[in-house]
Every structure is written in C-alpha cells, then in structure tokens.
Coordinates of C-alpha atoms in Angstrom, one line a residue:
Chain A
M3 CA 238.1 212.9 50.4
S4 CA 234.8 211.7 51.8
L5 CA 231.3 213.0 51.9
N6 CA 229.2 213.6 55.1
L7 CA 225.5 213.3 55.2
Q8 CA 224.9 216.9 54.4
D9 CA 227.0 216.6 51.3
V10 CA 224.9 213.7 50.2
Q11 CA 221.7 215.7 50.7
R12 CA 223.1 218.6 48.8
V13 CA 224.1 216.5 45.8
A14 CA 220.6 214.9 45.9
K15 CA 219.0 218.4 45.9
L16 CA 221.2 219.5 43.0
A17 CA 220.1 216.4 41.1
R18 CA 216.5 216.9 42.1
I19 CA 216.3 213.5 43.7
A20 CA 214.3 213.0 46.9
V21 CA 216.4 211.0 49.4
S22 CA 215.3 209.8 52.8
D23 CA 217.7 209.9 55.8
D24 CA 218.0 206.1 55.7
E25 CA 218.8 206.2 52.0
A26 CA 221.2 209.0 52.5
Q27 CA 223.2 206.9 54.9
A28 CA 223.4 204.0 52.5
Y29 CA 224.4 206.3 49.6
Q30 CA 227.0 208.0 51.8
Q31 CA 228.7 204.6 52.3
Q32 CA 228.5 203.7 48.6
I33 CA 229.7 207.1 47.4
N34 CA 232.6 207.1 49.8
G35 CA 233.5 203.6 48.5
I36 CA 233.8 205.1 45.1
F37 CA 235.9 208.0 46.5
A38 CA 238.2 205.4 48.0
L39 CA 238.8 204.1 44.5
V40 CA 239.3 207.6 43.1
T41 CA 241.9 208.3 45.9
A42 CA 243.8 205.1 44.9
M43 CA 243.8 206.3 41.2
Q44 CA 244.9 209.8 42.3
A45 CA 248.1 208.4 43.8
V46 CA 249.4 207.8 40.3
D47 CA 251.8 210.5 39.1
T48 CA 250.1 212.0 36.0
E49 CA 252.5 215.0 35.7
G50 CA 252.9 215.9 32.0
V51 CA 250.3 213.4 30.8
A52 CA 247.6 214.9 28.6
P53 CA 244.1 213.9 29.7
M54 CA 242.6 211.2 27.4
A55 CA 239.3 212.0 25.7
H56 CA 239.0 208.7 23.9
A57 CA 240.7 205.3 23.8
Q58 CA 241.7 206.0 20.2
D59 CA 243.5 209.0 19.0
V60 CA 240.5 210.6 17.3
H61 CA 238.9 214.0 17.4
Q62 CA 235.5 215.6 16.9
R63 CA 234.0 215.2 13.4
L64 CA 232.2 218.2 12.2
R65 CA 228.8 218.6 10.4
E66 CA 228.3 220.9 7.4
D67 CA 225.9 223.8 8.2
L68 CA 222.9 222.4 6.2
V69 CA 219.3 221.8 7.4
T70 CA 218.7 218.1 7.6
E71 CA 215.9 218.0 10.2
Y72 CA 212.4 219.1 9.4
N73 CA 209.3 219.7 11.4
R74 CA 208.1 216.6 13.3
R75 CA 206.2 218.4 16.0
T76 CA 203.1 216.3 15.8
V77 CA 205.0 213.1 16.3
F78 CA 207.1 214.5 19.2
Q79 CA 204.2 216.2 20.9
A80 CA 202.3 212.9 20.9
L81 CA 204.9 211.7 23.4
A82 CA 204.5 214.7 25.8
P83 CA 202.3 214.5 28.8
Q84 CA 200.8 217.9 27.9
A85 CA 201.0 220.0 24.8
A86 CA 198.7 222.5 23.1
E87 CA 198.9 225.2 20.4
G88 CA 202.4 224.0 19.5
L89 CA 203.8 224.4 23.0
Y90 CA 204.8 221.8 25.5
F91 CA 203.3 222.5 28.9
V92 CA 204.9 221.9 32.3
P93 CA 203.8 222.9 35.8
Q94 CA 204.2 226.6 36.3
V95 CA 207.8 227.7 36.9
I96 CA 208.3 230.6 39.2
D97 CA 211.6 232.4 38.9
Chain B
M23 CA 234.7 262.7 50.4
T24 CA 235.8 259.5 48.6
Q25 CA 236.0 259.7 44.8
W26 CA 234.7 256.5 43.3
E27 CA 235.8 254.6 40.2
I28 CA 233.4 252.4 38.3
V29 CA 234.8 249.1 37.0
V30 CA 232.9 247.2 34.4
G31 CA 233.5 243.9 32.4
L32 CA 231.0 242.8 29.8
E33 CA 229.8 239.3 28.8
V34 CA 228.2 239.4 25.3
H35 CA 226.2 236.6 23.9
A36 CA 226.3 236.9 20.1
Q37 CA 223.9 234.5 18.3
L38 CA 225.9 233.1 15.4
S39 CA 224.3 233.4 11.9
T40 CA 224.4 229.7 11.0
Q41 CA 221.6 228.1 9.1
T42 CA 221.4 225.3 11.6
K43 CA 221.9 224.7 15.3
I44 CA 225.2 224.1 16.9
F45 CA 224.6 220.3 17.5
S46 CA 221.7 219.4 15.2
G47 CA 220.5 220.0 11.6
A48 CA 217.4 221.9 12.7
S49 CA 216.9 225.4 11.2
T50 CA 217.7 228.5 13.3
A51 CA 215.3 230.8 11.3
F52 CA 213.7 233.4 13.6
G53 CA 210.0 233.6 14.1
A54 CA 208.8 230.1 13.2
D55 CA 205.8 228.4 14.8
P56 CA 206.7 227.1 18.3
N57 CA 208.6 223.8 18.3
T58 CA 208.6 223.3 14.5
Q59 CA 212.4 223.8 14.5
A60 CA 213.1 221.5 17.4
C61 CA 214.4 218.1 16.4
A62 CA 215.1 215.0 18.5
V63 CA 218.5 216.3 19.5
D64 CA 217.1 219.7 20.6
L65 CA 214.4 217.8 22.6
A66 CA 217.0 215.6 24.2
L67 CA 215.2 212.4 23.3
P68 CA 216.9 209.3 24.5
G69 CA 219.8 208.0 22.5
V70 CA 220.5 211.2 20.5
L71 CA 224.1 212.5 20.1
P72 CA 225.3 216.0 19.3
V73 CA 227.3 216.6 16.1
L74 CA 229.2 219.9 16.0
N75 CA 228.4 222.4 13.3
R76 CA 231.5 223.4 11.3
G77 CA 229.9 226.9 10.6
A78 CA 229.7 227.7 14.3
V79 CA 233.4 226.9 14.8
E80 CA 234.4 228.8 11.7
R81 CA 232.6 231.9 13.0
A82 CA 234.3 231.7 16.4
I83 CA 237.7 231.5 14.5
R84 CA 236.8 234.6 12.5
L85 CA 236.1 236.6 15.7
G86 CA 239.4 235.3 17.2
L87 CA 241.4 236.4 14.2
A88 CA 239.7 239.8 14.1
I89 CA 240.6 240.6 17.7
G90 CA 244.1 239.3 17.4
A91 CA 243.5 236.4 19.8
P92 CA 245.3 233.0 19.9
I93 CA 243.0 230.3 18.5
N94 CA 243.2 227.1 20.6
R95 CA 244.2 224.3 18.3
R96 CA 242.5 221.9 20.7
S97 CA 239.2 222.9 22.3
V98 CA 236.9 221.0 24.6
F99 CA 233.1 221.1 25.3
A100 CA 231.8 220.8 28.8
R101 CA 228.4 220.2 30.4
K102 CA 227.0 223.0 32.6
N103 CA 224.4 221.3 34.7
Y104 CA 221.2 222.9 35.9
F105 CA 217.5 222.2 35.8
Y106 CA 215.0 224.3 34.0
P107 CA 212.1 223.2 31.7
D108 CA 213.5 225.0 28.7
L109 CA 216.7 223.0 28.9
P110 CA 215.5 219.5 28.3
K111 CA 218.9 217.7 28.7
G112 CA 219.4 219.1 32.2
Y113 CA 222.7 220.6 31.1
Q114 CA 223.9 223.2 28.6
I115 CA 226.8 222.3 26.4
S116 CA 229.3 225.0 26.8
Q117 CA 233.1 225.4 27.1
M118 CA 235.0 225.8 30.3
D119 CA 238.8 225.2 30.4
E120 CA 239.7 225.2 26.8
P121 CA 237.6 227.7 24.8
I122 CA 238.2 228.2 21.1
V123 CA 239.3 231.8 21.5
Q124 CA 241.5 232.8 24.4
G125 CA 242.7 236.5 24.6
G126 CA 242.7 239.3 22.1
S127 CA 241.6 242.9 22.4
L128 CA 239.4 245.6 20.9
L129 CA 240.2 249.2 20.4
I130 CA 237.4 251.6 21.3
S131 CA 236.9 255.3 21.0
T132 CA 236.1 257.1 24.2
A133 CA 235.6 260.8 25.2
S134 CA 239.3 260.9 26.2
G135 CA 240.7 259.1 23.2
E136 CA 241.3 255.6 22.1
K137 CA 241.5 252.7 24.6
L138 CA 242.4 249.1 24.3
I139 CA 240.0 246.7 26.0
R140 CA 241.4 243.2 26.7
I141 CA 239.2 240.2 25.9
T142 CA 239.5 237.3 28.2
R143 CA 237.9 234.6 26.0
A144 CA 235.2 233.7 23.5
H145 CA 233.6 230.3 23.7
L146 CA 230.9 228.4 21.9
E147 CA 227.7 227.2 23.6
E148 CA 224.1 226.4 22.9
D149 CA 221.1 228.6 23.7
A150 CA 218.2 227.3 25.8
G151 CA 214.5 227.3 24.7
K152 CA 211.9 229.8 25.7
S153 CA 209.5 229.6 28.7
L154 CA 206.2 231.3 28.1
H155 CA 204.3 232.2 31.3
G156 CA 200.6 233.1 31.4
E157 CA 199.6 231.0 28.4
A158 CA 197.5 228.7 30.6
P159 CA 196.7 229.0 34.3
G160 CA 199.1 227.1 36.5
L161 CA 201.2 226.0 33.5
T162 CA 204.4 227.2 31.7
G163 CA 204.6 226.8 27.9
I164 CA 207.9 225.7 26.4
D165 CA 209.1 226.5 22.9
L166 CA 212.3 224.8 22.0
N167 CA 212.9 226.4 18.6
R168 CA 215.7 228.4 20.2
A169 CA 217.2 225.4 22.0
G170 CA 220.6 224.6 20.5
V171 CA 221.0 227.9 18.6
P172 CA 224.8 228.6 18.6
L173 CA 226.0 231.4 20.8
L174 CA 229.5 232.9 21.0
E175 CA 230.0 234.2 24.5
I176 CA 232.6 237.0 24.4
V177 CA 234.0 238.0 27.8
S178 CA 236.0 241.2 28.4
E179 CA 238.4 241.9 31.2
P180 CA 237.2 244.5 33.7
D181 CA 238.9 247.3 31.7
L182 CA 235.9 249.6 31.3
R183 CA 235.6 252.6 33.6
S184 CA 232.2 254.1 32.9
A185 CA 228.8 253.3 31.5
A186 CA 229.8 255.3 28.4
E187 CA 232.9 253.2 27.9
A188 CA 230.9 250.0 28.3
V189 CA 228.5 251.2 25.6
A190 CA 231.4 252.2 23.3
Y191 CA 232.9 248.7 23.7
A192 CA 229.5 247.0 23.1
R193 CA 228.9 249.1 20.0
T194 CA 232.3 248.4 18.6
L195 CA 231.9 244.7 19.2
H196 CA 228.3 244.8 17.7
N197 CA 229.7 246.5 14.6
L198 CA 232.5 243.9 14.4
V199 CA 230.3 240.8 14.6
M200 CA 228.1 242.1 11.9
W201 CA 231.1 243.2 9.8
L202 CA 232.5 239.7 10.0
D203 CA 229.1 238.2 9.0
I204 CA 229.0 236.0 12.1
C205 CA 225.9 237.5 13.8
D206 CA 223.0 239.5 12.4
G207 CA 223.2 241.9 15.4
N208 CA 219.5 242.1 15.8
M209 CA 219.0 243.2 19.4
Q210 CA 215.2 243.1 19.3
E211 CA 215.3 239.5 18.4
G212 CA 218.0 238.8 21.1
S213 CA 220.8 238.1 18.6
F214 CA 223.2 240.3 20.7
R215 CA 222.7 240.3 24.5
C216 CA 224.9 241.9 27.2
D217 CA 225.5 241.0 30.8
A218 CA 227.5 243.6 32.8
N219 CA 229.7 242.9 35.8
V220 CA 229.8 246.1 37.8
S221 CA 231.8 247.1 40.8
V222 CA 233.1 250.3 42.3
R223 CA 236.3 251.2 44.2
P224 CA 238.0 254.3 45.6
V225 CA 240.0 256.1 42.9
G226 CA 243.6 255.0 43.2
S227 CA 242.7 251.6 44.6
T228 CA 244.1 248.6 42.6
T229 CA 242.0 245.9 44.1
L230 CA 238.6 245.1 42.7
G231 CA 235.4 245.8 44.7
T232 CA 232.7 243.2 45.1
R233 CA 230.8 242.9 41.8
C234 CA 227.2 242.4 40.8
E235 CA 226.2 240.9 37.5
I236 CA 223.4 242.6 35.7
K237 CA 221.5 240.5 33.2
N238 CA 218.8 241.2 30.7
L239 CA 220.4 244.1 28.9
N240 CA 219.1 244.0 25.3
S241 CA 219.8 247.6 24.2
F242 CA 222.7 250.0 24.4
R243 CA 220.5 252.5 26.2
F244 CA 219.5 249.9 28.9
L245 CA 223.1 248.9 29.2
E246 CA 224.1 252.5 29.9
R247 CA 221.3 253.2 32.3
A248 CA 221.6 249.9 34.2
I249 CA 225.4 250.5 34.8
D250 CA 224.8 254.1 36.0
Y251 CA 222.0 253.0 38.3
E252 CA 224.0 250.0 39.7
A253 CA 227.2 252.1 40.3
R254 CA 225.1 254.7 42.2
R255 CA 223.4 252.0 44.2
Q256 CA 226.8 250.5 45.2
I257 CA 228.4 253.9 46.0
E258 CA 225.4 254.8 48.3
L259 CA 225.7 251.5 50.1
L260 CA 229.4 251.9 50.7
E261 CA 229.1 255.5 51.8
E262 CA 226.5 254.5 54.3
G263 CA 229.1 252.0 55.6
N264 CA 227.4 248.9 54.2
R265 CA 229.0 246.1 52.2
I266 CA 228.1 245.0 48.7
R267 CA 226.7 241.5 48.4
Q268 CA 227.9 239.6 45.4
E269 CA 224.8 238.7 43.4
T270 CA 223.0 238.5 40.1
R271 CA 220.6 241.4 39.4
L272 CA 218.0 242.0 36.8
Y273 CA 217.6 245.4 35.1
D274 CA 214.0 246.6 35.1
A275 CA 213.7 249.1 32.2
D276 CA 210.2 250.3 33.3
K277 CA 211.4 251.3 36.7
D278 CA 215.0 252.1 35.6
E279 CA 216.5 250.1 38.5
T280 CA 218.3 246.8 39.1
R281 CA 217.0 244.2 41.6
T282 CA 218.2 241.0 43.1
M283 CA 217.7 237.9 40.9
R284 CA 219.8 235.5 43.0
S285 CA 222.5 235.9 45.5
K286 CA 225.8 234.2 45.9
E287 CA 224.7 232.2 48.9
D288 CA 222.3 230.1 46.8
A289 CA 224.8 230.2 43.9
F290 CA 224.4 227.6 41.3
D291 CA 226.8 224.7 41.5
Y292 CA 227.0 224.0 37.8
R293 CA 229.2 220.9 38.2
Y294 CA 231.0 221.5 34.9
F295 CA 232.7 218.4 33.4
P296 CA 233.9 217.5 29.9
D297 CA 231.0 216.3 27.7
P298 CA 231.6 212.6 27.0
D299 CA 229.4 212.9 23.9
L300 CA 231.8 215.2 22.2
L301 CA 235.5 214.6 21.4
P302 CA 238.0 217.4 21.6
V303 CA 237.8 219.8 18.6
V304 CA 241.0 220.1 16.6
I305 CA 241.5 223.2 14.5
S306 CA 244.3 222.8 11.9
D307 CA 246.6 225.6 10.8
A308 CA 245.3 225.1 7.3
W309 CA 241.8 225.8 8.5
I310 CA 242.9 229.0 10.2
A311 CA 244.8 230.1 7.2
R312 CA 241.8 229.5 4.9
T313 CA 239.5 231.4 7.3
E314 CA 242.0 234.3 7.4
A315 CA 242.2 234.5 3.6
D316 CA 238.4 234.8 3.5
M317 CA 238.2 237.7 6.1
P318 CA 237.0 241.1 5.0
E319 CA 239.3 244.1 5.6
L320 CA 238.8 244.9 9.2
P321 CA 236.8 248.1 10.0
W322 CA 239.7 250.0 11.8
R323 CA 242.2 249.1 9.0
L324 CA 239.7 250.3 6.3
R325 CA 239.1 253.5 8.3
A326 CA 242.8 254.3 8.3
R327 CA 243.0 253.5 4.6
L328 CA 240.1 255.8 3.8
V329 CA 241.9 258.6 5.5
A330 CA 245.3 257.8 3.8
Q331 CA 244.0 256.9 0.4
Y332 CA 241.2 259.4 -0.1
G333 CA 242.2 262.2 2.3
L334 CA 238.9 261.9 4.3
S335 CA 238.7 263.2 7.9
D336 CA 239.0 260.5 10.5
Y337 CA 235.4 261.4 11.6
D338 CA 233.9 260.8 8.1
A339 CA 236.0 257.6 7.7
G340 CA 234.6 256.5 11.1
I341 CA 231.0 257.0 9.9
L342 CA 231.6 255.3 6.6
T343 CA 233.1 252.3 8.3
S344 CA 230.4 251.9 10.9
V345 CA 228.6 249.4 8.7
R346 CA 230.3 247.2 6.1
V347 CA 227.7 247.8 3.3
M348 CA 228.3 251.5 3.8
A349 CA 232.0 251.3 3.3
E350 CA 231.6 249.1 0.2
Y351 CA 229.0 251.6 -1.2
F352 CA 231.4 254.5 -0.6
E353 CA 234.2 252.9 -2.6
Q354 CA 231.9 251.9 -5.5
M355 CA 230.5 255.5 -5.5
V356 CA 234.0 257.0 -5.7
L357 CA 234.8 254.9 -8.7
A358 CA 231.5 256.0 -10.4
S359 CA 232.2 259.6 -9.6
G360 CA 235.6 259.6 -11.3
G361 CA 237.5 259.7 -8.0
A362 CA 235.7 262.7 -6.3
A363 CA 236.2 261.0 -2.9
K364 CA 235.6 264.0 -0.6
Q365 CA 232.4 265.0 -2.4
C366 CA 231.2 261.4 -2.2
A367 CA 231.9 261.3 1.5
N368 CA 230.0 264.7 1.9
W369 CA 227.0 263.5 0.0
M370 CA 226.9 260.2 1.8
T371 CA 227.2 261.6 5.3
G372 CA 225.0 264.5 4.4
E373 CA 222.1 264.1 1.9
L374 CA 222.0 260.3 1.9
L375 CA 222.2 259.6 5.6
A376 CA 219.7 262.4 6.3
A377 CA 217.3 260.9 3.8
L378 CA 217.7 257.5 5.3
N379 CA 217.1 258.9 8.8
R380 CA 214.1 260.8 7.7
N381 CA 212.6 257.7 6.3
E382 CA 213.8 255.5 9.2
L383 CA 215.6 253.2 6.8
A384 CA 218.6 251.0 7.4
F385 CA 221.5 251.6 5.1
S386 CA 220.9 248.3 3.4
A387 CA 217.4 249.6 2.4
N388 CA 218.9 252.6 0.5
P389 CA 217.0 253.0 -2.8
I390 CA 219.8 254.7 -4.7
S391 CA 222.6 252.6 -6.1
A392 CA 226.2 253.6 -5.5
G393 CA 226.7 253.8 -9.3
Q394 CA 223.9 256.4 -9.7
L395 CA 224.9 258.5 -6.8
G396 CA 228.5 258.5 -7.9
L397 CA 227.4 259.5 -11.4
L398 CA 225.4 262.4 -9.9
I399 CA 228.6 263.6 -8.2
L400 CA 230.4 263.4 -11.5
R401 CA 227.6 265.5 -13.2
V402 CA 228.0 268.1 -10.5
Q403 CA 231.8 268.0 -10.8
D404 CA 231.8 268.4 -14.6
G405 CA 229.3 271.2 -14.5
T406 CA 226.3 269.4 -16.1
V407 CA 224.2 270.4 -13.1
S408 CA 224.8 272.9 -10.4
G409 CA 225.4 271.7 -6.8
K410 CA 222.0 273.1 -5.8
L411 CA 220.1 271.4 -8.6
G412 CA 222.1 268.3 -7.8
K413 CA 220.0 268.1 -4.7
T414 CA 216.9 268.2 -6.8
V415 CA 218.3 265.3 -8.9
F416 CA 219.0 263.4 -5.6
E417 CA 215.4 263.8 -4.5
A418 CA 214.2 262.5 -7.8
L419 CA 216.6 259.6 -7.6
W420 CA 215.3 258.8 -4.2
Q421 CA 211.7 258.8 -5.5
G422 CA 212.7 256.4 -8.2
E423 CA 212.2 258.8 -11.2
G424 CA 214.9 257.1 -13.3
S425 CA 218.6 257.4 -13.8
V426 CA 220.6 260.6 -13.2
D427 CA 220.9 261.5 -16.9
E428 CA 217.2 260.7 -17.5
I429 CA 216.2 263.0 -14.6
I430 CA 218.4 265.9 -15.7
A431 CA 217.0 265.6 -19.3
A432 CA 213.3 265.1 -18.2
R433 CA 213.3 267.9 -15.7
G434 CA 215.4 270.3 -17.8
L435 CA 218.0 270.7 -15.1
R436 CA 221.1 270.9 -17.3
Q437 CA 223.3 273.8 -16.2
V438 CA 223.4 276.8 -18.6
S439 CA 227.1 277.4 -19.5
D440 CA 226.4 279.0 -22.8
S441 CA 227.8 282.5 -22.5
G442 CA 225.4 284.0 -25.1
A443 CA 222.4 282.8 -23.1
I444 CA 223.8 284.0 -19.8
S445 CA 224.7 287.4 -21.3
A446 CA 221.2 287.9 -22.6
M447 CA 219.8 287.1 -19.1
I448 CA 222.2 289.6 -17.6
A449 CA 221.2 292.3 -20.0
E450 CA 217.5 291.7 -19.2
V451 CA 218.1 292.0 -15.4
L452 CA 220.3 295.1 -15.7
A453 CA 217.5 296.8 -17.7
K454 CA 214.9 295.7 -15.1
F455 CA 216.8 297.0 -12.1
P456 CA 218.5 300.3 -13.1
A457 CA 218.3 301.8 -9.5
Q458 CA 220.2 298.8 -8.0
V459 CA 222.7 298.9 -10.9
A460 CA 223.4 302.6 -10.2
E461 CA 223.9 301.9 -6.5
Y462 CA 226.4 299.2 -7.3
R463 CA 228.3 301.5 -9.7
A464 CA 228.3 304.2 -7.0
G465 CA 230.2 301.8 -4.7
K466 CA 227.6 299.7 -2.9
E467 CA 229.2 296.4 -3.7
K468 CA 226.5 294.4 -1.7
M469 CA 224.1 295.0 -4.6
L470 CA 226.1 292.4 -6.6
G471 CA 224.6 289.6 -4.6
F472 CA 221.1 290.9 -5.3
L473 CA 221.8 291.1 -9.0
V474 CA 223.4 287.6 -9.1
G475 CA 220.3 286.3 -7.4
Q476 CA 218.0 287.9 -10.0
V477 CA 219.9 286.5 -12.9
M478 CA 220.0 283.0 -11.3
K479 CA 216.2 283.3 -10.8
A480 CA 215.8 284.3 -14.4
S481 CA 217.7 281.1 -15.4
Q482 CA 215.5 279.0 -13.0
G483 CA 218.6 278.1 -11.1
K484 CA 220.4 276.6 -14.0
A485 CA 223.0 279.2 -14.8
N486 CA 226.6 278.1 -14.1
P487 CA 227.2 280.3 -10.9
Q488 CA 230.9 280.9 -11.4
Q489 CA 230.4 281.9 -15.0
L490 CA 227.4 284.1 -14.1
N491 CA 229.5 285.9 -11.5
E492 CA 232.4 286.6 -13.7
M493 CA 230.2 287.8 -16.6
L494 CA 228.0 290.0 -14.4
I495 CA 231.0 291.8 -12.9
E496 CA 232.4 292.4 -16.4
Q497 CA 229.1 293.7 -17.8
L498 CA 228.5 296.0 -14.8
G499 CA 232.0 297.5 -15.0
R500 CA 234.1 298.2 -11.8
P501 CA 232.3 300.1 -9.0
S502 CA 233.7 303.5 -8.4
H503 CA 235.3 304.1 -5.0
P504 CA 234.2 307.4 -3.4
D505 CA 237.4 307.7 -1.4

C-alpha cells in the first residue's frame, strides 16, 4: 500500500493541518517509507494469534463510582484564551 | 401501484445513572453551573489518563442480561476521531469491534400482537460537551459538564416496520432501562435519545433500500412523526423515479419535516483505532453472576406472574408493570388489603391513576401509601364503608386528612349494617311515599329503585346496600302480578 498526493492532502485535512504542496511531497515519501515497514510486518503469519494490548498480560483496572474531582473552574479557565460567565469561548462554529 | 414497506432500525443513547463520569471522578449531576463539573480529564489537559468507571460497566451488563444477550468477557475501547470544540480531545472514546453487549432481543406489543425485535449490540461511550451559540457575537460558548458522561448506545436490527412499531420498541426499552435502574429516562434532559435509520422498499422485497439516519429525536411523538414524514418523503422520491441519497437528516419539530444535515459524500472518516490509554476490559463470570443475582424481576416476567398469581387481566398487568414503583406498590397494596388483588388493581388503574393524571403527577409523587390504600380496600371488602363512600375516603386520603380509619371515624362514614336502624329508616320512607309503595305493590317493580334511593338518602349513603335491598323487599311484601 502507498499513498498518492491526494491521500496525503486528505489525511492532512482530516487532521486539520495545513500542508503546502512541497510539504505534501516530502510527507508522501516519509509516510510511504512507514508503509513499507508495515508491509514487511504484514508478511508475518498471525493466523490464530490474539492481538496484544499490552506487553504484560494485564487488563483494565476499574474505578469505583465515587466523586473525587471537585470544581476547579477558576484555575482551568485561567489557562483558556477566552472564557466568561463560566463558559469557554471559541470562534463561532457553524454546523 | 407499488405497495411500500417501511424498514426502521433505532439507535438509542441511554445516559447511564452513575454518580461520576465514565473516565473521570467528576460529578454527572444535571443542571450545575457551566464547567463546574469538568475536571482535567474531561478538559483533555496534557498528561491525563482515563480510568474506567465500574458502575458504567455494571449497568451495561445489567442491560445485556435483561435482553438475553451474550456479555463479551473481553471488551475493547476505541477512539472515534473528529474535531469539534465540545470534544476537547479530538476523539470520542467509544467501542467498535468488541462492545460489552453483543446480541439479545426485546419483545414489544404491536397492533398485530407481540413481536421480537433483535438487538445488534450495546456499547459504552462518553458524551461530548455542549456548544452554546448566540451567547456572544462571533463566538461559541462551550460547557464541558456533559463531556465524559457515560452513554450506552443500544442498536437494534432493522426489524421495525412502522413508526408505531418504532415507538413501541423505544417505549419498551425506555421502561426497561428505568426498571433496571441504569438510566433515569428523563427525555427533556436528554437522558434517552433516539436516532432512527429509515428506508422503504416494495412489499415482498428482501433487500434493504437506501437508508437515511434521522437525528435529534428527543420525544416519542417526534420519533413517530419524523419516521412518518421521512418514509413519505422517500416513497414520493422513488415514485417519481428518483433515487434516495444516503445521508444524515435532522428532524425539525416546528416544521414537522426532516432536512439534510450531511450527506454520505462528505461522510466523516472517523479513523477508529483501539485506545492505547485503555487496556481491554475483562468481565469475569463471577461479576456477571453477582450482577444477575442483584437484578430485579424483569417487567415481562412480573406481568405474567401478576396474571397467573392474582388472576389479573393481561391489560391491567401491563399497566401495573409499566413502571417498577407501580408494580411494587401494587404488591404491597394487595398484602395490606388482605389479598383483594382484583379490587386493588381496579382502584389503582381507576381512582389512583385518574387522580395522578388530573394533578399531573408522576407515580413516584403519589401522596397515598400502598398500606393505606390497601387498608381502604379492606374496609370496603369487610363492609366498614360502602364502595361509594370508599371514594370519599380516597379523596380525603389524597388531601392528607389522615389515615383511613381516622377519616372514616372523623367524617362518620361507617356503613350502617345495624338491621334495627335500617328497618326504622325503611318504615319512615314507606310512610312518606304511600303512592309509590302502592304502585310497587300493584306490580310496578321499577318503583323499588326509587325507594332504595330514598332509604339510602335517609342514611346519608351509609346503609349497607345489600342489606337495605333485602330488608326493603321483605318489608314491602311481594308485588302482585296482574296476569
């Protein structure tokens, strides 16, 4: 599998990254290099092998359903570029 | 002319009734000030990690057990990637290939009998925040209190064949999630939301037509109207020789129509992949067994039991099992009434529900306890009060005038069963209405009703009606028959 320039621009658009034509060509080469590696790995027969989620045989630990986090709005909103009346503000989004 | 068949599948998002969010310890209480229940995890601040809430998994297991579905012993969370300001991480944590619940079914009642609707899957995911438009010019306000609230998305197979069936399914599921205590079912607050996948096909066809997904259905009425509208729209297009374009549509309740939200051409590519921040969830047999032991009797089993054990009609049993508190109330009431189950069912579905409807109260806001209403039935059954005056006692109970026995004593409603007293009242009435007595004795049997009414009036409604009847006939003597 390899990507053409259109694919690169589409991925960039999905990721909301502005990519110039020159950059797209460079990225195309780099990404296709990664795909070459993936192709090599896909040659391995994995029939009947369960996908590995973690290097050790562990599973998700669960949290009890108890409130542990309290209101820190003032602290968090001090980090935001724009906030007022308890809301974060972003440039208008039109659906 | 082609006969068309409507094919509907529903996706329901049930907000789970946990105290905290699915991946953080922030509260899920509804209606708090904006962003006061949005912690670092919900805000996606750098370096935070999600930790799964046991309560959310447990609620998913409860639903799975109730619908007879296999519970996946190993379940995986995936990232669904898209950009929107009310989703600060840039992805929603959801489940793709290995949801917690896979399969199952729900039996619904339709106009043409019962029907089994297959359920494809039910998976856990997090809700997004809320975008508020129009708060400030050129800006969108973001409230992240809802971000990370646990949702169970329950997906049905396309087994529904009309808007009415879709509503019956949605109502049955709505009752079930509340019955299981996994969702508060509050549709105004968005705790139970439906998306409908609608397509049409010629009757007899076995292939599915191109479907449209309708979003934004937050009431059963809108669900029904949106499906009806959408099916008509699709049939008109097809009959005019056009094709249906697969798309997502929004229902506009004000205009009663659906309109394009986004089409398949600019379909989102969500790029699902397993979330590396979350390990597979392992659900042990022991956990499932514990959950099963803790489950309430399921509504359809209870309904069958009410019919078998108490001899109720299936209709009454259906009403009594529409809400769990109602079914529990009924059984407590039967105990207090000394086992008068049918009378209890009649009073509940009659007087009590009528009073609740009149006052626009939910069953849980019912001011009369099951013990007191059961006792009132007992007092009617044992003849302490007449059935008619029992309704007066009911009104007084509703108004909070005291207990059943206090009300009967305070208002002097005790039924008169003393034959001496009734006999005296009869003598008085017979003396007062000699003409009517004569007519009765001459064969006009209808006059008996008039005389019964007069004696009852003289007793202020308190005479035991059966006793009054028997004694009156005896004192009047047999009417003569002219022929």
